[in-house]
mmCIF file of C-alpha atoms and ligand atoms in Angstrom:
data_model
loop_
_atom_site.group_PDB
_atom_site.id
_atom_site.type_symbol
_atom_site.label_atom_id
_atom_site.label_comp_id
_atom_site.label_asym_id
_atom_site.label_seq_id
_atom_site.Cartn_x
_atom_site.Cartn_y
_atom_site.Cartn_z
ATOM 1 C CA UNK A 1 61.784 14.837 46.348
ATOM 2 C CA UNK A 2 64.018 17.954 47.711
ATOM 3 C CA UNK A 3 62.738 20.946 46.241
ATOM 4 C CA UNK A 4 64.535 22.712 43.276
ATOM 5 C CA UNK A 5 65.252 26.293 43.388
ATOM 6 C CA UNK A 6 65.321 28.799 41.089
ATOM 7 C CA UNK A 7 63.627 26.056 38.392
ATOM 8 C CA UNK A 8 60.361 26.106 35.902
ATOM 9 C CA UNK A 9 58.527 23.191 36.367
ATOM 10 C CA UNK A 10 56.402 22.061 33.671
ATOM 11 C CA UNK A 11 53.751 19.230 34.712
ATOM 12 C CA UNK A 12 53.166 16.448 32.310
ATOM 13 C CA UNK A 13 51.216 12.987 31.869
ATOM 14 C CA UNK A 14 53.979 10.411 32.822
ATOM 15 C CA UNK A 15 52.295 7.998 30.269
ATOM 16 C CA UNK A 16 49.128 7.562 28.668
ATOM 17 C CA UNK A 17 47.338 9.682 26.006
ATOM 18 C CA UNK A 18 49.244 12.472 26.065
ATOM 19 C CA UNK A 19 52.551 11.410 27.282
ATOM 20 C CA UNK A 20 54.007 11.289 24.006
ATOM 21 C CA UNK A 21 52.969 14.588 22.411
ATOM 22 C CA UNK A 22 53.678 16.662 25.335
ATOM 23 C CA UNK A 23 57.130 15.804 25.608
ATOM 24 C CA UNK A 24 57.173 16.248 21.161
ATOM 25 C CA UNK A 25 55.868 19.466 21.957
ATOM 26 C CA UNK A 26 58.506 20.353 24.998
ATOM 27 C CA UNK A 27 61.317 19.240 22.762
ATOM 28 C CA UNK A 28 59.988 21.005 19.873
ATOM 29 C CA UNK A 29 60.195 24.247 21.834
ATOM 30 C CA UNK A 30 63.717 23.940 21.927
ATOM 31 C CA UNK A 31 63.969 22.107 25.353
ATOM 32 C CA UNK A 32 66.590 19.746 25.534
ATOM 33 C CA UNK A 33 64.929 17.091 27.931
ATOM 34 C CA UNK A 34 67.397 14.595 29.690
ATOM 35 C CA UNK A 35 65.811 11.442 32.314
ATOM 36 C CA UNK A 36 66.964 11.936 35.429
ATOM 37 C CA UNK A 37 67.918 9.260 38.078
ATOM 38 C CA UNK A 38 64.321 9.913 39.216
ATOM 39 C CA UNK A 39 61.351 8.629 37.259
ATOM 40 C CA UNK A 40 58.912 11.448 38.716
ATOM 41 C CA UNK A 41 61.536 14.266 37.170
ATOM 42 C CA UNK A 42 62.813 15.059 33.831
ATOM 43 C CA UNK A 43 65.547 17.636 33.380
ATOM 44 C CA UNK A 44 65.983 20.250 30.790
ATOM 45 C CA UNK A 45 69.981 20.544 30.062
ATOM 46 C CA UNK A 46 69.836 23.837 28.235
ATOM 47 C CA UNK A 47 67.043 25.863 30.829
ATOM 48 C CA UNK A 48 66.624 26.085 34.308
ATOM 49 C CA UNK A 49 63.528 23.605 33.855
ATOM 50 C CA UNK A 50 61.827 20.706 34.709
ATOM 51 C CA UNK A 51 59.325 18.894 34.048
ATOM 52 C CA UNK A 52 56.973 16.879 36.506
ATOM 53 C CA UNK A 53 55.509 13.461 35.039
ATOM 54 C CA UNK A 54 52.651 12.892 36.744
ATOM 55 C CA UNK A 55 48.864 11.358 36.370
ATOM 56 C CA UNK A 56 47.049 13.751 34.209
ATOM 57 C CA UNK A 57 44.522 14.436 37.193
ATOM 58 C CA UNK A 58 46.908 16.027 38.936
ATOM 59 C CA UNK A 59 47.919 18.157 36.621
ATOM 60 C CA UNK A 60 45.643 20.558 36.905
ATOM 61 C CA UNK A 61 46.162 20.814 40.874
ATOM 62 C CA UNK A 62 49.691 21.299 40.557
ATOM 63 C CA UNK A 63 49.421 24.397 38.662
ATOM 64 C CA UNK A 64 46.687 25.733 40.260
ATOM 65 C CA UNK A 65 49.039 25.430 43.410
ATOM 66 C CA UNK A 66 52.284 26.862 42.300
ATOM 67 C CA UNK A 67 53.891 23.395 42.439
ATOM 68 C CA UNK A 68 54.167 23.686 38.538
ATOM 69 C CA UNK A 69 54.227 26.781 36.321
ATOM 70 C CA UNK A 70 52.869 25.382 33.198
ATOM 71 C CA UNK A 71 50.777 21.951 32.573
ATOM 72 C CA UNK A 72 49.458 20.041 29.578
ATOM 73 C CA UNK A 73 46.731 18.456 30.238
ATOM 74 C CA UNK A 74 43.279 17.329 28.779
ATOM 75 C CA UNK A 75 40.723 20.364 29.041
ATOM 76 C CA UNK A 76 38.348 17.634 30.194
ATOM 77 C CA UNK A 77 40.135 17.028 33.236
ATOM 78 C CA UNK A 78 40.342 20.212 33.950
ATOM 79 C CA UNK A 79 36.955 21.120 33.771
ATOM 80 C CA UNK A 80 36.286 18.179 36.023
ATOM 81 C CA UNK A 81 38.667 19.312 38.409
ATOM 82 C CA UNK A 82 37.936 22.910 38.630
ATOM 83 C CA UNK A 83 36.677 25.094 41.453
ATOM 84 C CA UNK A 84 33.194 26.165 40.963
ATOM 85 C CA UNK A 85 33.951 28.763 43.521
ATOM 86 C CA UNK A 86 37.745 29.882 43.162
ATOM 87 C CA UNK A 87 37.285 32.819 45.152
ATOM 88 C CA UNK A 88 36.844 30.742 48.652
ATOM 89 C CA UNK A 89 39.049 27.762 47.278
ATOM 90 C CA UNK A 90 41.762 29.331 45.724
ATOM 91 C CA UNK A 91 42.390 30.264 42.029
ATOM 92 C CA UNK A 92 42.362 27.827 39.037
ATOM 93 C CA UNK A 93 44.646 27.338 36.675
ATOM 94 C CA UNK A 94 44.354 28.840 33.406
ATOM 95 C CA UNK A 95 44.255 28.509 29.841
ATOM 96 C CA UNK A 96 46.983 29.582 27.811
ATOM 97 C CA UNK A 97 45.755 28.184 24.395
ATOM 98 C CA UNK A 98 44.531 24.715 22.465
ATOM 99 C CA UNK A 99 47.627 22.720 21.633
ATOM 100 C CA UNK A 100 45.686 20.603 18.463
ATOM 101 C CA UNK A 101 46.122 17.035 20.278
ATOM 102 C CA UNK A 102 44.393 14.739 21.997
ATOM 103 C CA UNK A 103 40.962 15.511 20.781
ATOM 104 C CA UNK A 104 38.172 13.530 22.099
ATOM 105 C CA UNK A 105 34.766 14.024 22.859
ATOM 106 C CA UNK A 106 32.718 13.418 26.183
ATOM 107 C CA UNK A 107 29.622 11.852 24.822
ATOM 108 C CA UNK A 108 26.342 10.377 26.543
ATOM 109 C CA UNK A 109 25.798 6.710 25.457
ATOM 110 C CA UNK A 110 23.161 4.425 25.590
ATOM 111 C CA UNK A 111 22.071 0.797 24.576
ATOM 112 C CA UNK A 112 19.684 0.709 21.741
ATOM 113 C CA UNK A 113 16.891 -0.732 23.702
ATOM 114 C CA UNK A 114 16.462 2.306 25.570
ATOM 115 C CA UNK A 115 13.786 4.132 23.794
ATOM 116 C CA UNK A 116 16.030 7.312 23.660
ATOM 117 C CA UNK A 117 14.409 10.997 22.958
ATOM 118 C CA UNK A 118 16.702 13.965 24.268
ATOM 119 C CA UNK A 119 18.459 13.924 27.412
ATOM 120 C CA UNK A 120 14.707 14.116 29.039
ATOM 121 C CA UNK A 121 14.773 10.526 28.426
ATOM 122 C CA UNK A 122 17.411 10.213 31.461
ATOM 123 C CA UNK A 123 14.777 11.474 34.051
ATOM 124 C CA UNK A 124 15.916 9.491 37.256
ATOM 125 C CA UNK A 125 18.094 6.834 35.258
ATOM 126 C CA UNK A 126 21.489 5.787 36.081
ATOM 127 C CA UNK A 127 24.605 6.900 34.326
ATOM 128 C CA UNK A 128 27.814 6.115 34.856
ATOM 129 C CA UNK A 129 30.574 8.623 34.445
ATOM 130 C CA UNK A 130 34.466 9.393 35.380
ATOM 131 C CA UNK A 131 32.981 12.773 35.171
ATOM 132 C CA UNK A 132 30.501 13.440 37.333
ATOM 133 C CA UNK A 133 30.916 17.596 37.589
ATOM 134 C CA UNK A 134 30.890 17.972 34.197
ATOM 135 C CA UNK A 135 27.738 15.735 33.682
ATOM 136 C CA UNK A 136 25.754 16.904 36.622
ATOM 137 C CA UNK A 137 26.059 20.079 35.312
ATOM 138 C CA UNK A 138 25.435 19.424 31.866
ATOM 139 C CA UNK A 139 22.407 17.521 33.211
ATOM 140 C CA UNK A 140 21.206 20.527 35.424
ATOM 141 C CA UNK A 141 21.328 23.200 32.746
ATOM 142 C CA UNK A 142 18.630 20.457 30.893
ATOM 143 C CA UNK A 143 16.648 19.931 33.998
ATOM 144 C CA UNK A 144 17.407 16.736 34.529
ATOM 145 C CA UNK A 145 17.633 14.735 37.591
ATOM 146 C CA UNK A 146 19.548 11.285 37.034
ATOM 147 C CA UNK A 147 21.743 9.489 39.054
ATOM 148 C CA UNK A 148 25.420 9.710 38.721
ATOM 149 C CA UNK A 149 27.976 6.673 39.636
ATOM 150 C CA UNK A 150 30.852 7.066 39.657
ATOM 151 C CA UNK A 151 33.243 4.826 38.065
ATOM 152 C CA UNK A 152 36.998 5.267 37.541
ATOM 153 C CA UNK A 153 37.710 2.626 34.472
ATOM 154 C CA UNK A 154 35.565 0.562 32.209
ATOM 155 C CA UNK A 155 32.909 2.781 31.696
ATOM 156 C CA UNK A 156 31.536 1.456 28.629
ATOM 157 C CA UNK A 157 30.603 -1.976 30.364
ATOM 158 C CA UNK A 158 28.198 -0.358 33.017
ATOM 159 C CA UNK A 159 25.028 -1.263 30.841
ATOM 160 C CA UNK A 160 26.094 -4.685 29.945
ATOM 161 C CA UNK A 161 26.378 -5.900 34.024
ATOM 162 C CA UNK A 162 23.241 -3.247 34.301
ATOM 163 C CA UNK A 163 24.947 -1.063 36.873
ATOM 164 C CA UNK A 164 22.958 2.104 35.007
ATOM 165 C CA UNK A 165 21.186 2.752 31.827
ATOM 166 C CA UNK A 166 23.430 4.515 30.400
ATOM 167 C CA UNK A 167 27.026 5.912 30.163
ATOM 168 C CA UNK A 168 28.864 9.501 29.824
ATOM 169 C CA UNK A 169 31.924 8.938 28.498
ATOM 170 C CA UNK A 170 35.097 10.089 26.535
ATOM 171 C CA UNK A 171 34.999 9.158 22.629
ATOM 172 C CA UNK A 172 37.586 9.322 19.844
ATOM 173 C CA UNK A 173 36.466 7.147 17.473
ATOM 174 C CA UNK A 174 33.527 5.513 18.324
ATOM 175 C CA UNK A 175 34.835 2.028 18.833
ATOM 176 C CA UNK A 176 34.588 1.266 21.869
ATOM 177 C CA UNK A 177 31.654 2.363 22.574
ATOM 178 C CA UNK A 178 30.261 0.041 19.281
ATOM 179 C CA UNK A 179 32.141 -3.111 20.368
ATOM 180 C CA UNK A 180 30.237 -2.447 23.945
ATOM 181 C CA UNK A 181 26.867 -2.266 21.706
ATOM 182 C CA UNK A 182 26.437 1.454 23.291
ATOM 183 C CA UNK A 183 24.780 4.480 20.406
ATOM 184 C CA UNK A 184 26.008 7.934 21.051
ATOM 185 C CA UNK A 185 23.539 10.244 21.834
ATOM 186 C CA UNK A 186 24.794 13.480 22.849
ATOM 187 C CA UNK A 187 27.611 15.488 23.086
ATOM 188 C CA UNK A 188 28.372 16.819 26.856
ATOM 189 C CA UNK A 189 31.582 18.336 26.419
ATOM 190 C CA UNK A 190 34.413 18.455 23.152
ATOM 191 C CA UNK A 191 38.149 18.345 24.616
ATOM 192 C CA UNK A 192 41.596 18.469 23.942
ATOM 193 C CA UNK A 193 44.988 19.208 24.952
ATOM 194 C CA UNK A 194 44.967 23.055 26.347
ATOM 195 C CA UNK A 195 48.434 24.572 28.291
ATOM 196 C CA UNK A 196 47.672 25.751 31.448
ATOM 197 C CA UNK A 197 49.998 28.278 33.614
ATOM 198 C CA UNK A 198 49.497 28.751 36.843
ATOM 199 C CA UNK A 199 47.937 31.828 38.773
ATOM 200 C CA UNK A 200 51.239 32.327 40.822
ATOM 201 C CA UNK A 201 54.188 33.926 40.202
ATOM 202 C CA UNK A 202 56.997 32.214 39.151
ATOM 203 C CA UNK A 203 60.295 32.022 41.493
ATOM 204 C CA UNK A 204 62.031 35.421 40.795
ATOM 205 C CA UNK A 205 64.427 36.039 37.869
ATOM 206 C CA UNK A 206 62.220 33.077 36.006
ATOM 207 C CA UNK A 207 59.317 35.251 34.400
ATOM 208 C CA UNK A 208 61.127 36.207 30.890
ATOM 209 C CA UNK A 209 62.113 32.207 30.658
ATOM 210 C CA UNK A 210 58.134 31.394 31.263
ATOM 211 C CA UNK A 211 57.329 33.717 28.695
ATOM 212 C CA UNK A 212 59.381 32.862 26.323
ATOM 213 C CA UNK A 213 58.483 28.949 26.774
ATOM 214 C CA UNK A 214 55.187 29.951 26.321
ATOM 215 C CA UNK A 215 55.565 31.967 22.926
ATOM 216 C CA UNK A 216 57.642 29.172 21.585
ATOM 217 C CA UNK A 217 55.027 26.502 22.040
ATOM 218 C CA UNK A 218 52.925 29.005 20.331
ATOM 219 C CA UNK A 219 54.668 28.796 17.554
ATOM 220 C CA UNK A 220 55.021 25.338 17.412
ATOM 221 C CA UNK A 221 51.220 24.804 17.625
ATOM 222 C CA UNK A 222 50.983 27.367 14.937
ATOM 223 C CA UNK A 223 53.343 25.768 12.230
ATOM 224 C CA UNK A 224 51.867 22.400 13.155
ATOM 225 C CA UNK A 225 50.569 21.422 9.777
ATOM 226 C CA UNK A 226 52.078 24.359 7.891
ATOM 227 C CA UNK A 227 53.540 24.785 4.660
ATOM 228 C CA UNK A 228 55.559 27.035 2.771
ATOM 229 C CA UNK A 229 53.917 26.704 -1.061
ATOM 230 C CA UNK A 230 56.020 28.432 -3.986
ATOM 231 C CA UNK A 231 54.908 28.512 -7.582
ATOM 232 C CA UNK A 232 54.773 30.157 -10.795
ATOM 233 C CA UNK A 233 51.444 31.202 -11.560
ATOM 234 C CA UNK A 234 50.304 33.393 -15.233
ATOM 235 C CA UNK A 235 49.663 36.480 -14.407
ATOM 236 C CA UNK A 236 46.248 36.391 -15.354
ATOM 237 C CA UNK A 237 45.133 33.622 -13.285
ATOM 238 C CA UNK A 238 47.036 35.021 -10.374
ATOM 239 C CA UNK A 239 43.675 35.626 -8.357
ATOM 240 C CA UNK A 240 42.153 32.183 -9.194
ATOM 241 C CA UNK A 241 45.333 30.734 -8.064
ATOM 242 C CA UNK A 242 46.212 32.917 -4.749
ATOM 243 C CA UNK A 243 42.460 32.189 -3.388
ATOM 244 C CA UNK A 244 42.970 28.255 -3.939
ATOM 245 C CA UNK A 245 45.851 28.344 -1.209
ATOM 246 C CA UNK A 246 44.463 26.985 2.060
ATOM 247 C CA UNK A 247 45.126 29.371 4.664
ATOM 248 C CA UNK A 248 47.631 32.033 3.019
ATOM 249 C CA UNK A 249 47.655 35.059 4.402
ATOM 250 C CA UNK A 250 48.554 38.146 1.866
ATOM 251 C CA UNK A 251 51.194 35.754 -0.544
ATOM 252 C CA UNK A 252 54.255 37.364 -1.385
ATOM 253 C CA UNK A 253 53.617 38.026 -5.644
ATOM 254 C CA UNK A 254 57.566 38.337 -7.151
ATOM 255 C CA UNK A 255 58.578 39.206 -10.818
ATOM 256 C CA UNK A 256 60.578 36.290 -13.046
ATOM 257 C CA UNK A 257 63.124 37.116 -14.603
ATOM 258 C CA UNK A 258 62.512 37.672 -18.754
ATOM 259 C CA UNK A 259 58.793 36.832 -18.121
ATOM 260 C CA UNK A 260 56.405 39.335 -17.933
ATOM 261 C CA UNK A 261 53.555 37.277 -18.497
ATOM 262 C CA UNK A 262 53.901 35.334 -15.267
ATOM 263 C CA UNK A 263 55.195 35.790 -11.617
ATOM 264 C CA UNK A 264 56.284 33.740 -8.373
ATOM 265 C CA UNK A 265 54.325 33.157 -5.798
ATOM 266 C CA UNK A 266 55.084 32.344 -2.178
ATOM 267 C CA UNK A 267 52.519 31.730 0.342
ATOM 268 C CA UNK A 268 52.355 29.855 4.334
ATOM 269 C CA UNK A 269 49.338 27.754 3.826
ATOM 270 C CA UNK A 270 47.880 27.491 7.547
ATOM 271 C CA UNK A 271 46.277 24.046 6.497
ATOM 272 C CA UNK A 272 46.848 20.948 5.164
ATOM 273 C CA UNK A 273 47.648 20.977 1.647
ATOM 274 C CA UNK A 274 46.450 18.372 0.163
ATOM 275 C CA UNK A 275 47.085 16.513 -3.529
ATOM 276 C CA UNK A 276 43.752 18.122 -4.536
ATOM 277 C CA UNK A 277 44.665 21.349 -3.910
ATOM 278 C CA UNK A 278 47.477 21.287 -5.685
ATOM 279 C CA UNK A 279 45.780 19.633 -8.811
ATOM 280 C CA UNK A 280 43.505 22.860 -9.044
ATOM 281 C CA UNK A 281 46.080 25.065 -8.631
ATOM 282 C CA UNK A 282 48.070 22.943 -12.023
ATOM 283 C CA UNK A 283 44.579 23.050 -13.635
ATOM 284 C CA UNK A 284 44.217 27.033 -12.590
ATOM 285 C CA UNK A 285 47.823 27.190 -14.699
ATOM 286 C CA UNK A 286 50.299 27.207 -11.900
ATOM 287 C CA UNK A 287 53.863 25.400 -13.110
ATOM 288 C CA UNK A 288 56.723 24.272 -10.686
ATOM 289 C CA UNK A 289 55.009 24.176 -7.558
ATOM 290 C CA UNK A 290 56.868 23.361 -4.381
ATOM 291 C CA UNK A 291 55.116 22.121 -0.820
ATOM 292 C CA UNK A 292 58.002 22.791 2.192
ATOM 293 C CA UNK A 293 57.671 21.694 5.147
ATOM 294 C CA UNK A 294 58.147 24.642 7.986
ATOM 295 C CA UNK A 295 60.414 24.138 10.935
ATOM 296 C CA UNK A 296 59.656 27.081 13.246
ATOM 297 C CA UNK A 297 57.530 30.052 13.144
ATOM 298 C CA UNK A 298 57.331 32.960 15.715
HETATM 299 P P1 ATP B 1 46.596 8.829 34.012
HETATM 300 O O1 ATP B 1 47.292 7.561 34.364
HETATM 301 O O2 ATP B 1 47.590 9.920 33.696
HETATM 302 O O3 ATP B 1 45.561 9.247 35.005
HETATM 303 P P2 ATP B 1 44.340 8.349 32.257
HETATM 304 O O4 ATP B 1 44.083 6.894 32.130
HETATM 305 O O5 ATP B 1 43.491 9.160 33.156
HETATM 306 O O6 ATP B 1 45.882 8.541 32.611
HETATM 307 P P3 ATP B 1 44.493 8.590 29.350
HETATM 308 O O7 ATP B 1 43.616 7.455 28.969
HETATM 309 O O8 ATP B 1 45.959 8.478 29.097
HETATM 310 O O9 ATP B 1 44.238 9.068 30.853
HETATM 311 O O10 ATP B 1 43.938 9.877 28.596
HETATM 312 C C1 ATP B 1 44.489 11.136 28.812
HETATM 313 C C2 ATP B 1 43.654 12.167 28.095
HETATM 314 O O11 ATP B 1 43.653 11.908 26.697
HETATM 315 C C3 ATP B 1 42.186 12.206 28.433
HETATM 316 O O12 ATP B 1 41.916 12.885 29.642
HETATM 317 C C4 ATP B 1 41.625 12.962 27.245
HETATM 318 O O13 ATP B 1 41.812 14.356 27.399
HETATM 319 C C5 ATP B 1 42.514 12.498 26.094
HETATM 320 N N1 ATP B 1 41.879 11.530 25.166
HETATM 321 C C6 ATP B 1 41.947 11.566 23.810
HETATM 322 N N2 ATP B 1 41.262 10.580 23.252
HETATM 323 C C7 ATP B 1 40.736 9.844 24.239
HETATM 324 C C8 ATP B 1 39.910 8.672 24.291
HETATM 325 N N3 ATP B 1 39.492 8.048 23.202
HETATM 326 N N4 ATP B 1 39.583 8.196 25.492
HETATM 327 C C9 ATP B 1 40.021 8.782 26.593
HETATM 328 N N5 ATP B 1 40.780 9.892 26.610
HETATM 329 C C10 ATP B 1 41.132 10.450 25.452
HETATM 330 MG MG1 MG B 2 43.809 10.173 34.764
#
């Protein structure tokens, strides 16, 4: 790969978990993302950008390194993959915000025959883990000595061929680890999809792009979920009817015209509305109520 000059380069998981919503989330930011000839590189038509499609472990490297400005990546593999000591090793990549995806939960697992009572129960035990940092740590603050092996796939089966007692391991639903006849016990570390930028400048003349990316994304994550909610609400139920919108800020409260015993409202609603909601707000008094759906939002 020849380097590009005078690009941003965004890293992103080339496929798996969160292949599909980072690119959702790229596009949705108003990046117009064409394939390349090249499988490792994406192109953005409308920006001097790229993005990188990579395995999600490297992600994290990449920005730390300068390589890429921004990454999306699981916070759980970049916890893994931190420096505990970025001062000697170089800086770590950092946070910009939570993007609301790929939520999962690194949990501690065991089979019901072990007579489990608190992590104290793991006193020199096995466990197998793709995260060993995060566990020994988690471990350590508990006082507990175990031993970790480390296993890159197929966690979940470790008990079953007796390779350790237990498991740490990533959870969504819970279903794998019940068709692998594993409990959950406790929970070692909640994830999800963060954007991280990178501690390095990037290449000159780029900065007000980077920022810009990054504010848009915000906004996207923001609206995610979102709704505009109008209705006409009596006047004298206008309190009852305000505080039953999810989220709303300060709604926007407008005369009707030849009605002066009821007014409009307008309101974002931050969360979900759901059929419920609006079946109070009907039974509160509210007539001709509209849900929108909200493109963008800055
Ligand atoms: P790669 O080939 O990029 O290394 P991978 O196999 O390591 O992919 P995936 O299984 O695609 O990774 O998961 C990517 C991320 O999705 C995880 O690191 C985690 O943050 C998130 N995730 C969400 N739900 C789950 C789940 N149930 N199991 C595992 N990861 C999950
Ligand atoms: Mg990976």
């Amino acid at each position: 790969m020849s380097t590009v000059q005078g690009r941003l380069r965004i890293a992103v998981q080339k496929s798996g978990r969160l292949a599909e919503r980072s690119l959702d989330l790229v596009r949705d930011a108003g990046l117009r993302v064409v394939k390349g000839n090249n499988d490792l590189l994406y192109k953005v038509e409308n920006y001097p950008i790229d993005l990188l499609r990579v395995r999600d472990d490297d992600i994290p490297t990449f920005v730390a390194d300068g390589v890429c400005d921004l990454g999306i990546v699981g916070e759980n593999v970049l916890e893994e993959g931190k420096n505990a000591n970025p001062s000697q090793e170089g800086a770590n990549a950092s946070v910009v915000m939570p993007l609301g995806f790929g939520k999962c939960t690194l949990k501690l697992a065991c089979p019901p025959t072990l007579d489990y009572a608190g992590p104290g129960s793991l006193e020199g035990a096995r466990i197998a883990t793709s995260y060993p940092k995060i566990l020994r740590r988690y471990l350590e603050e508990r006082g507990v000595s175990a031993d970790i092996v480390v296993m890159r796939g197929a966690v979940e089966v470790a008990p079953r061929l007796k390779l350790a007692a237990a498991i740490c391991d990533l959870v969504s639903t819970g279903a794998t680890l019940e068709a692998n006849g594993l409990v959950a016990q406790e929970t070692v570390f909640e994830s999800q999809a963060v954007l991280i930028r990178s501690p390095a400048a990037p290449e000159p003349g780029l900065q007000h792009l980077l920022d810009s990316i990054i504010e848009r994304m915000a906004g996207v994550v923001s609206s995610q979920g979102a709704k505009y909610v109008m209705l006409n609400a009596p006047r004298a139920a206008l309190d009852e009817i305000t505080a039953l919108l999810p989220g709303a800020g300060a709604p926007t409260v407008m005369p009707l015209m030849g009605r002066d015993d009821a007014v409009a409202v307008h309101a974002v609603c931050q969360e979900a509305v759901f059929w419920e909601t609006l079946e109070k707000l009907k039974a509160a008094g509210a007539s001709a109520v509209l849900v929108l759906p909200i493109e963008k939002m800055m």
